[in-house]
CSV table of N, CA and C in Angstrom, one decimal:
chain,number,residue,atom,x,y,z
A,1,UNK,N,-17.5,28.0,10.8
A,1,UNK,CA,-17.2,28.5,9.5
A,1,UNK,C,-18.6,28.6,8.8
A,2,UNK,N,-18.9,29.7,8.1
A,2,UNK,CA,-20.1,29.8,7.3
A,2,UNK,C,-20.0,29.1,6.0
A,3,UNK,N,-21.2,29.1,5.3
A,3,UNK,CA,-21.2,28.3,4.0
A,3,UNK,C,-20.2,28.9,2.9
A,4,UNK,N,-20.1,30.2,2.9
A,4,UNK,CA,-19.1,30.8,2.0
A,4,UNK,C,-17.7,30.3,2.3
A,5,UNK,N,-17.3,30.3,3.5
A,5,UNK,CA,-16.0,29.9,3.9
A,5,UNK,C,-15.8,28.4,3.6
A,6,UNK,N,-16.9,27.6,3.9
A,6,UNK,CA,-16.9,26.2,3.6
A,6,UNK,C,-16.7,25.9,2.1
A,7,UNK,N,-17.4,26.7,1.3
A,7,UNK,CA,-17.3,26.6,-0.1
A,7,UNK,C,-15.9,26.8,-0.6
A,8,UNK,N,-15.3,27.8,-0.1
A,8,UNK,CA,-13.9,28.2,-0.5
A,8,UNK,C,-12.9,27.1,0.0
A,9,UNK,N,-13.1,26.6,1.2
A,9,UNK,CA,-12.2,25.6,1.8
A,9,UNK,C,-12.3,24.3,1.1
A,10,UNK,N,-13.5,23.9,0.7
A,10,UNK,CA,-13.8,22.6,0.1
A,10,UNK,C,-13.7,22.6,-1.4
A,11,UNK,N,-13.7,23.8,-2.1
A,11,UNK,CA,-13.7,23.8,-3.5
A,11,UNK,C,-15.0,23.6,-4.2
A,12,UNK,N,-16.1,23.6,-3.4
A,12,UNK,CA,-17.4,23.3,-3.9
A,12,UNK,C,-18.2,24.6,-3.9
A,13,UNK,N,-19.1,24.8,-4.8
A,13,UNK,CA,-20.0,26.0,-4.7
A,13,UNK,C,-21.0,25.9,-3.6
A,14,UNK,N,-21.4,27.0,-3.0
A,14,UNK,CA,-22.4,26.9,-1.9
A,14,UNK,C,-23.7,26.2,-2.3
A,15,UNK,N,-24.1,26.4,-3.5
A,15,UNK,CA,-25.3,25.7,-4.0
A,15,UNK,C,-25.2,24.2,-3.9
A,16,UNK,N,-24.0,23.7,-4.3
A,16,UNK,CA,-23.8,22.2,-4.2
A,16,UNK,C,-23.8,21.8,-2.7
A,17,UNK,N,-23.2,22.6,-1.9
A,17,UNK,CA,-23.2,22.3,-0.4
A,17,UNK,C,-24.6,22.2,0.1
A,18,UNK,N,-25.4,23.1,-0.3
A,18,UNK,CA,-26.8,23.1,0.1
A,18,UNK,C,-27.5,21.9,-0.4
A,19,UNK,N,-27.2,21.5,-1.6
A,19,UNK,CA,-27.8,20.3,-2.2
A,19,UNK,C,-27.4,19.1,-1.5
A,20,UNK,N,-26.1,19.0,-1.1
A,20,UNK,CA,-25.6,17.8,-0.4
A,20,UNK,C,-26.3,17.7,1.0
A,21,UNK,N,-26.6,18.9,1.6
A,21,UNK,CA,-27.3,18.9,2.8
A,21,UNK,C,-28.7,18.4,2.6
A,22,UNK,N,-29.4,18.9,1.6
A,22,UNK,CA,-30.8,18.5,1.3
A,22,UNK,C,-30.9,17.0,1.1
A,23,UNK,N,-29.9,16.4,0.5
A,23,UNK,CA,-30.1,14.9,0.2
A,23,UNK,C,-29.4,14.1,1.3
A,24,UNK,N,-28.9,14.7,2.4
A,24,UNK,CA,-28.4,14.0,3.5
A,24,UNK,C,-27.0,13.5,3.5
A,25,UNK,N,-26.2,14.0,2.5
A,25,UNK,CA,-24.8,13.6,2.5
A,25,UNK,C,-24.0,14.3,3.6
A,26,UNK,N,-24.4,15.5,4.0
A,26,UNK,CA,-23.7,16.2,5.1
A,26,UNK,C,-24.8,16.8,6.0
A,27,UNK,N,-24.5,17.0,7.3
A,27,UNK,CA,-25.4,17.5,8.2
A,27,UNK,C,-24.7,18.6,9.1
A,28,UNK,N,-24.5,19.8,8.5
A,28,UNK,CA,-23.9,20.8,9.3
A,28,UNK,C,-24.7,21.3,10.5
A,29,UNK,N,-24.1,21.7,11.5
A,29,UNK,CA,-24.8,22.3,12.7
A,29,UNK,C,-25.4,23.6,12.3
A,30,UNK,N,-26.4,24.0,13.0
A,30,UNK,CA,-27.1,25.3,12.8
A,30,UNK,C,-26.8,26.2,14.0
A,31,UNK,N,-26.4,27.4,13.8
A,31,UNK,CA,-26.3,28.4,14.9
A,31,UNK,C,-27.6,28.8,15.4
A,32,UNK,N,-27.7,29.5,16.4
A,32,UNK,CA,-28.9,30.0,17.0
A,32,UNK,C,-29.7,30.8,16.0
A,33,UNK,N,-29.0,31.5,15.1
A,33,UNK,CA,-29.7,32.3,14.1
A,33,UNK,C,-30.2,31.5,12.9
A,34,UNK,N,-29.9,30.2,12.9
A,34,UNK,CA,-30.3,29.3,11.8
A,34,UNK,C,-29.3,29.1,10.7
A,35,UNK,N,-28.2,29.9,10.8
A,35,UNK,CA,-27.2,29.7,9.7
A,35,UNK,C,-26.4,28.4,9.9
A,36,UNK,N,-26.0,27.9,8.8
A,36,UNK,CA,-25.1,26.7,8.9
A,36,UNK,C,-23.8,27.0,9.5
A,37,UNK,N,-23.3,26.1,10.2
A,37,UNK,CA,-22.0,26.3,10.8
A,37,UNK,C,-21.2,25.0,10.5
A,38,UNK,N,-20.1,25.2,9.8
A,38,UNK,CA,-19.3,24.0,9.3
A,38,UNK,C,-18.1,23.9,10.2
A,39,UNK,N,-17.8,22.7,10.7
A,39,UNK,CA,-16.6,22.4,11.4
A,39,UNK,C,-15.6,21.7,10.5
A,40,UNK,N,-14.5,21.5,11.0
A,40,UNK,CA,-13.4,20.9,10.1
A,40,UNK,C,-13.8,19.5,9.6
A,41,UNK,N,-14.6,18.7,10.3
A,41,UNK,CA,-15.0,17.4,9.9
A,41,UNK,C,-15.9,17.5,8.6
A,42,UNK,N,-16.8,18.5,8.7
A,42,UNK,CA,-17.7,18.7,7.5
A,42,UNK,C,-16.9,19.2,6.3
A,43,UNK,N,-15.9,20.1,6.5
A,43,UNK,CA,-15.1,20.5,5.4
A,43,UNK,C,-14.4,19.3,4.8
A,44,UNK,N,-13.9,18.5,5.6
A,44,UNK,CA,-13.2,17.3,5.1
A,44,UNK,C,-14.1,16.4,4.3
A,45,UNK,N,-15.4,16.2,4.8
A,45,UNK,CA,-16.4,15.4,4.0
A,45,UNK,C,-16.7,16.1,2.7
A,46,UNK,N,-16.8,17.4,2.7
A,46,UNK,CA,-17.1,18.1,1.5
A,46,UNK,C,-16.0,18.0,0.5
A,47,UNK,N,-14.7,18.1,1.0
A,47,UNK,CA,-13.6,17.9,0.1
A,47,UNK,C,-13.5,16.4,-0.5
A,48,UNK,N,-13.9,15.5,0.4
A,48,UNK,CA,-14.0,14.1,0.0
A,48,UNK,C,-15.0,13.9,-1.1
A,49,UNK,N,-16.2,14.5,-0.9
A,49,UNK,CA,-17.3,14.5,-2.0
A,49,UNK,C,-16.8,15.2,-3.3
A,50,UNK,N,-16.1,16.3,-3.1
A,50,UNK,CA,-15.6,17.0,-4.3
A,50,UNK,C,-14.7,16.1,-5.1
A,51,UNK,N,-13.8,15.4,-4.4
A,51,UNK,CA,-12.8,14.5,-5.1
A,51,UNK,C,-13.6,13.3,-5.8
A,52,UNK,N,-14.5,12.7,-5.0
A,52,UNK,CA,-15.2,11.6,-5.5
A,52,UNK,C,-16.0,11.9,-6.7
A,53,UNK,N,-16.7,13.0,-6.6
A,53,UNK,CA,-17.6,13.5,-7.8
A,53,UNK,C,-16.7,13.8,-9.0
A,54,UNK,N,-15.5,14.4,-8.7
A,54,UNK,CA,-14.6,14.7,-9.8
A,54,UNK,C,-14.1,13.5,-10.5
A,55,UNK,N,-14.1,12.4,-9.8
A,55,UNK,CA,-13.7,11.1,-10.4
A,55,UNK,C,-14.9,10.4,-11.0
A,56,UNK,N,-16.0,11.0,-11.0
A,56,UNK,CA,-17.2,10.5,-11.7
A,56,UNK,C,-18.1,9.6,-10.8
A,57,UNK,N,-17.8,9.4,-9.6
A,57,UNK,CA,-18.7,8.6,-8.7
A,57,UNK,C,-20.1,9.2,-8.6
A,58,UNK,N,-21.1,8.4,-8.7
A,58,UNK,CA,-22.5,8.9,-8.6
A,58,UNK,C,-22.7,9.4,-7.1
A,59,UNK,N,-23.8,10.1,-7.0
A,59,UNK,CA,-24.3,10.5,-5.6
A,59,UNK,C,-24.4,9.3,-4.7
A,60,UNK,N,-25.1,8.2,-5.3
A,60,UNK,CA,-25.3,7.0,-4.5
A,60,UNK,C,-23.9,6.3,-4.1
A,61,UNK,N,-23.0,6.3,-5.1
A,61,UNK,CA,-21.7,5.8,-4.8
A,61,UNK,C,-21.0,6.6,-3.7
A,62,UNK,N,-21.2,7.9,-3.8
A,62,UNK,CA,-20.6,8.8,-2.8
A,62,UNK,C,-21.2,8.5,-1.4
A,63,UNK,N,-22.5,8.3,-1.4
A,63,UNK,CA,-23.2,8.0,-0.1
A,63,UNK,C,-22.6,6.7,0.5
A,64,UNK,N,-22.4,5.7,-0.4
A,64,UNK,CA,-21.8,4.4,0.0
A,64,UNK,C,-20.3,4.6,0.5
A,65,UNK,N,-19.6,5.4,-0.3
A,65,UNK,CA,-18.2,5.6,0.1
A,65,UNK,C,-18.1,6.3,1.4
A,66,UNK,N,-18.9,7.3,1.6
A,66,UNK,CA,-18.9,8.0,2.9
A,66,UNK,C,-19.2,7.1,4.1
A,67,UNK,N,-20.2,6.2,3.8
A,67,UNK,CA,-20.6,5.2,4.8
A,67,UNK,C,-19.4,4.3,5.2
A,68,UNK,N,-18.7,3.9,4.1
A,68,UNK,CA,-17.5,3.0,4.3
A,68,UNK,C,-16.4,3.8,5.0
A,69,UNK,N,-16.3,5.0,4.6
A,69,UNK,CA,-15.2,5.9,5.3
A,69,UNK,C,-15.5,6.0,6.8
A,70,UNK,N,-16.7,6.2,7.1
A,70,UNK,CA,-17.1,6.4,8.5
A,70,UNK,C,-17.1,5.1,9.3
A,71,UNK,N,-17.1,4.0,8.7
A,71,UNK,CA,-17.2,2.7,9.3
A,71,UNK,C,-15.7,2.1,9.6
A,72,UNK,N,-15.3,2.2,10.8
A,72,UNK,CA,-14.0,1.8,11.2
A,72,UNK,C,-13.8,0.3,11.0
A,73,UNK,N,-14.9,-0.5,11.0
A,73,UNK,CA,-14.8,-1.9,10.8
A,73,UNK,C,-15.0,-2.4,9.4
A,74,UNK,N,-15.0,-1.4,8.5
A,74,UNK,CA,-15.2,-1.7,7.1
A,74,UNK,C,-14.1,-2.7,6.5
A,75,UNK,N,-14.5,-3.4,5.5
A,75,UNK,CA,-13.5,-4.2,4.8
A,75,UNK,C,-13.1,-3.5,3.5
A,76,UNK,N,-11.8,-3.4,3.3
A,76,UNK,CA,-11.4,-2.7,2.1
A,76,UNK,C,-11.9,-3.4,0.8
A,77,UNK,N,-12.3,-4.6,0.9
A,77,UNK,CA,-12.8,-5.3,-0.3
A,77,UNK,C,-14.1,-4.6,-0.7
A,78,UNK,N,-14.9,-4.1,0.2
A,78,UNK,CA,-16.1,-3.4,-0.1
A,78,UNK,C,-15.9,-2.1,-0.9
A,79,UNK,N,-14.8,-1.4,-0.4
A,79,UNK,CA,-14.5,-0.2,-1.1
A,79,UNK,C,-13.9,-0.5,-2.5
A,80,UNK,N,-13.1,-1.5,-2.6
A,80,UNK,CA,-12.5,-1.9,-3.9
A,80,UNK,C,-13.6,-2.4,-4.8
A,81,UNK,N,-14.6,-3.1,-4.3
A,81,UNK,CA,-15.7,-3.6,-5.2
A,81,UNK,C,-16.5,-2.4,-5.8
A,82,UNK,N,-16.8,-1.4,-4.9
A,82,UNK,CA,-17.5,-0.2,-5.4
A,82,UNK,C,-16.7,0.5,-6.5
A,83,UNK,N,-15.4,0.7,-6.2
A,83,UNK,CA,-14.5,1.4,-7.2
A,83,UNK,C,-14.4,0.6,-8.4
A,84,UNK,N,-14.3,-0.7,-8.3
A,84,UNK,CA,-14.1,-1.6,-9.5
A,84,UNK,C,-15.4,-1.5,-10.4
A,85,UNK,N,-16.6,-1.5,-9.8
A,85,UNK,CA,-17.8,-1.3,-10.5
A,85,UNK,C,-17.8,0.0,-11.2
A,86,UNK,N,-17.3,1.1,-10.6
A,86,UNK,CA,-17.3,2.4,-11.2
A,86,UNK,C,-16.3,2.3,-12.4
A,87,UNK,N,-15.2,1.7,-12.2
A,87,UNK,CA,-14.2,1.5,-13.3
A,87,UNK,C,-14.8,0.8,-14.5
A,88,UNK,N,-15.6,-0.2,-14.2
A,88,UNK,CA,-16.3,-0.9,-15.3
A,88,UNK,C,-17.2,0.1,-16.1
A,89,UNK,N,-17.9,0.9,-15.4
A,89,UNK,CA,-18.8,1.9,-16.0
A,89,UNK,C,-18.0,2.9,-16.8
A,90,UNK,N,-16.8,3.3,-16.3
A,90,UNK,CA,-16.0,4.2,-17.1
A,90,UNK,C,-15.5,3.5,-18.3
A,91,UNK,N,-15.0,2.3,-18.2
A,91,UNK,CA,-14.6,1.6,-19.4
A,91,UNK,C,-15.7,1.4,-20.5
A,92,UNK,N,-16.9,1.1,-20.0
A,92,UNK,CA,-18.0,1.0,-20.9
A,92,UNK,C,-18.3,2.4,-21.6
A,93,UNK,N,-18.2,3.4,-20.9
A,93,UNK,CA,-18.4,4.8,-21.5
A,93,UNK,C,-17.3,5.1,-22.5
A,94,UNK,N,-16.1,4.8,-22.1
A,94,UNK,CA,-15.0,5.0,-23.1
A,94,UNK,C,-15.2,4.2,-24.4
A,95,UNK,N,-15.7,3.0,-24.3
A,95,UNK,CA,-15.9,2.2,-25.5
A,95,UNK,C,-17.1,2.9,-26.3
A,96,UNK,N,-18.1,3.3,-25.6
A,96,UNK,CA,-19.2,4.0,-26.3
A,96,UNK,C,-18.7,5.3,-27.0
A,97,UNK,N,-17.8,6.1,-26.3
A,97,UNK,CA,-17.3,7.3,-26.9
A,97,UNK,C,-16.3,6.9,-28.1
A,98,UNK,N,-15.6,5.9,-28.0
A,98,UNK,CA,-14.7,5.5,-29.1
A,98,UNK,C,-15.5,5.1,-30.3
A,99,UNK,N,-16.6,4.4,-30.1
A,99,UNK,CA,-17.5,4.0,-31.2
A,99,UNK,C,-18.1,5.2,-31.8
A,100,UNK,N,-18.6,6.1,-31.0
A,100,UNK,CA,-19.2,7.4,-31.4
A,100,UNK,C,-18.1,8.2,-32.3
A,101,UNK,N,-16.9,8.3,-31.8
A,101,UNK,CA,-15.9,9.0,-32.5
A,101,UNK,C,-15.6,8.4,-33.8
A,102,UNK,N,-15.5,7.1,-33.9
A,102,UNK,CA,-15.3,6.4,-35.2
A,102,UNK,C,-16.4,6.7,-36.2
A,103,UNK,N,-17.6,6.7,-35.7
A,103,UNK,CA,-18.8,7.0,-36.6
A,103,UNK,C,-18.7,8.4,-37.1
A,104,UNK,N,-18.5,9.4,-36.2
A,104,UNK,CA,-18.4,10.8,-36.6
A,104,UNK,C,-17.2,11.0,-37.5
A,105,UNK,N,-16.1,10.4,-37.2
A,105,UNK,CA,-14.9,10.5,-38.1
A,105,UNK,C,-15.2,10.0,-39.5
A,106,UNK,N,-15.9,8.9,-39.6
A,106,UNK,CA,-16.2,8.3,-40.9
A,106,UNK,C,-17.2,9.3,-41.6
A,107,UNK,N,-18.1,9.9,-40.9
A,107,UNK,CA,-19.0,10.8,-41.6
A,107,UNK,C,-18.2,12.1,-42.1
A,108,UNK,N,-17.3,12.6,-41.3
A,108,UNK,CA,-16.5,13.7,-41.7
A,108,UNK,C,-15.7,13.4,-42.9
A,109,UNK,N,-15.1,12.2,-42.9
A,109,UNK,CA,-14.3,11.8,-44.0
A,109,UNK,C,-15.1,11.6,-45.3
A,110,UNK,N,-16.4,11.3,-45.1
A,110,UNK,CA,-17.2,11.0,-46.3
A,110,UNK,C,-17.8,12.3,-46.9
A,111,UNK,N,-17.6,13.4,-46.2
A,111,UNK,CA,-18.2,14.7,-46.7
A,111,UNK,C,-17.1,15.5,-47.5
A,112,UNK,N,-17.4,15.9,-48.7
A,112,UNK,CA,-16.5,16.6,-49.5
A,112,UNK,C,-16.2,18.0,-48.9
A,113,UNK,N,-17.2,18.6,-48.2
A,113,UNK,CA,-17.0,19.9,-47.6
A,113,UNK,C,-16.8,21.0,-48.6
A,114,UNK,N,-17.5,20.8,-49.7
A,114,UNK,CA,-17.4,21.9,-50.8
A,114,UNK,C,-18.6,22.7,-50.8
A,115,UNK,N,-18.9,23.4,-51.9
A,115,UNK,CA,-20.0,24.3,-52.1
A,115,UNK,C,-21.3,23.6,-52.5
A,116,UNK,N,-21.2,22.3,-52.8
A,116,UNK,CA,-22.4,21.6,-53.2
A,116,UNK,C,-23.3,21.3,-52.0
A,117,UNK,N,-24.6,21.2,-52.3
A,117,UNK,CA,-25.6,21.0,-51.2
A,117,UNK,C,-25.6,19.5,-50.7
A,118,UNK,N,-25.1,18.6,-51.5
A,118,UNK,CA,-25.1,17.2,-51.1
A,118,UNK,C,-24.2,17.0,-49.8
A,119,UNK,N,-24.7,16.3,-48.8
A,119,UNK,CA,-23.9,16.1,-47.6
A,119,UNK,C,-24.2,14.8,-47.0
A,120,UNK,N,-23.3,13.8,-47.1
A,120,UNK,CA,-23.5,12.5,-46.5
A,120,UNK,C,-23.7,12.6,-45.0
A,121,UNK,N,-23.2,13.6,-44.3
A,121,UNK,CA,-23.4,13.7,-42.9
A,121,UNK,C,-24.9,13.9,-42.6
A,122,UNK,N,-25.5,14.8,-43.3
A,122,UNK,CA,-26.9,15.1,-43.1
A,122,UNK,C,-27.8,13.9,-43.5
A,123,UNK,N,-27.4,13.3,-44.6
A,123,UNK,CA,-28.1,12.1,-45.1
A,123,UNK,C,-28.1,11.0,-44.0
A,124,UNK,N,-26.9,10.8,-43.4
A,124,UNK,CA,-26.8,9.7,-42.4
A,124,UNK,C,-27.7,10.1,-41.2
A,125,UNK,N,-27.6,11.4,-40.8
A,125,UNK,CA,-28.4,11.8,-39.6
A,125,UNK,C,-29.9,11.6,-39.9
A,126,UNK,N,-30.3,11.8,-41.1
A,126,UNK,CA,-31.7,11.8,-41.5
A,126,UNK,C,-32.2,10.3,-41.6
A,127,UNK,N,-31.2,9.4,-42.0
A,127,UNK,CA,-31.7,8.0,-42.2
A,127,UNK,C,-30.9,7.0,-41.4
A,128,UNK,N,-30.2,7.4,-40.4
A,128,UNK,CA,-29.4,6.5,-39.6
A,128,UNK,C,-30.3,5.6,-38.8
A,129,UNK,N,-29.7,4.7,-38.0
A,129,UNK,CA,-30.5,3.7,-37.3
A,129,UNK,C,-31.5,4.3,-36.4
A,130,UNK,N,-31.2,5.3,-35.6
A,130,UNK,CA,-32.3,5.9,-34.8
A,130,UNK,C,-33.4,6.6,-35.5
A,131,UNK,N,-33.0,7.3,-36.6
A,131,UNK,CA,-34.0,7.9,-37.5
A,131,UNK,C,-34.9,6.8,-38.1
A,132,UNK,N,-34.3,5.7,-38.6
A,132,UNK,CA,-35.1,4.7,-39.2
A,132,UNK,C,-36.1,4.1,-38.2
A,133,UNK,N,-35.6,3.9,-36.9
A,133,UNK,CA,-36.4,3.3,-35.9
A,133,UNK,C,-37.6,4.3,-35.6
A,134,UNK,N,-37.3,5.6,-35.5
A,134,UNK,CA,-38.4,6.5,-35.2
A,134,UNK,C,-39.4,6.5,-36.3
A,135,UNK,N,-38.9,6.4,-37.6
A,135,UNK,CA,-39.9,6.4,-38.7
A,135,UNK,C,-40.8,5.2,-38.7
A,136,UNK,N,-40.2,4.0,-38.3
A,136,UNK,CA,-41.0,2.8,-38.2
A,136,UNK,C,-42.0,2.9,-37.1
A,137,UNK,N,-41.6,3.5,-36.0
A,137,UNK,CA,-42.6,3.6,-34.8
A,137,UNK,C,-43.7,4.6,-35.1
A,138,UNK,N,-43.5,5.5,-36.1
A,138,UNK,CA,-44.6,6.4,-36.4
A,138,UNK,C,-45.7,5.8,-37.3
A,139,UNK,N,-45.3,4.7,-37.9
A,139,UNK,CA,-46.3,4.0,-38.8
A,139,UNK,C,-47.5,3.4,-38.1
């Protein structure tokens, strides 16, 4: 199977497949003409990577997951630990997003949204914690 067919079968763009090969996540065979030749096993690995990346696992997490997948003597606790660490990162990101949402919602609520030039949103962005820190570091 060529890279276009592999892309269609795995749901990944050909560019991503080339990248995964460049970083050593997959190693397709090469035909005599130098073209990549994908077998069913590589298609399965690509689909595995597609699913794992879709769930937000990092490239290094994917490398570890593939290693565990290939290791018949693996312990499921190792897989669980990796997934639990990823879940912790997801929970932390959700908390950050909730805090960000609350801040932006408060700013939206504080703005009259009328024809006057005064805008508490712009005032906050200009004098908020990051802006104040940047101003201090320029002194």
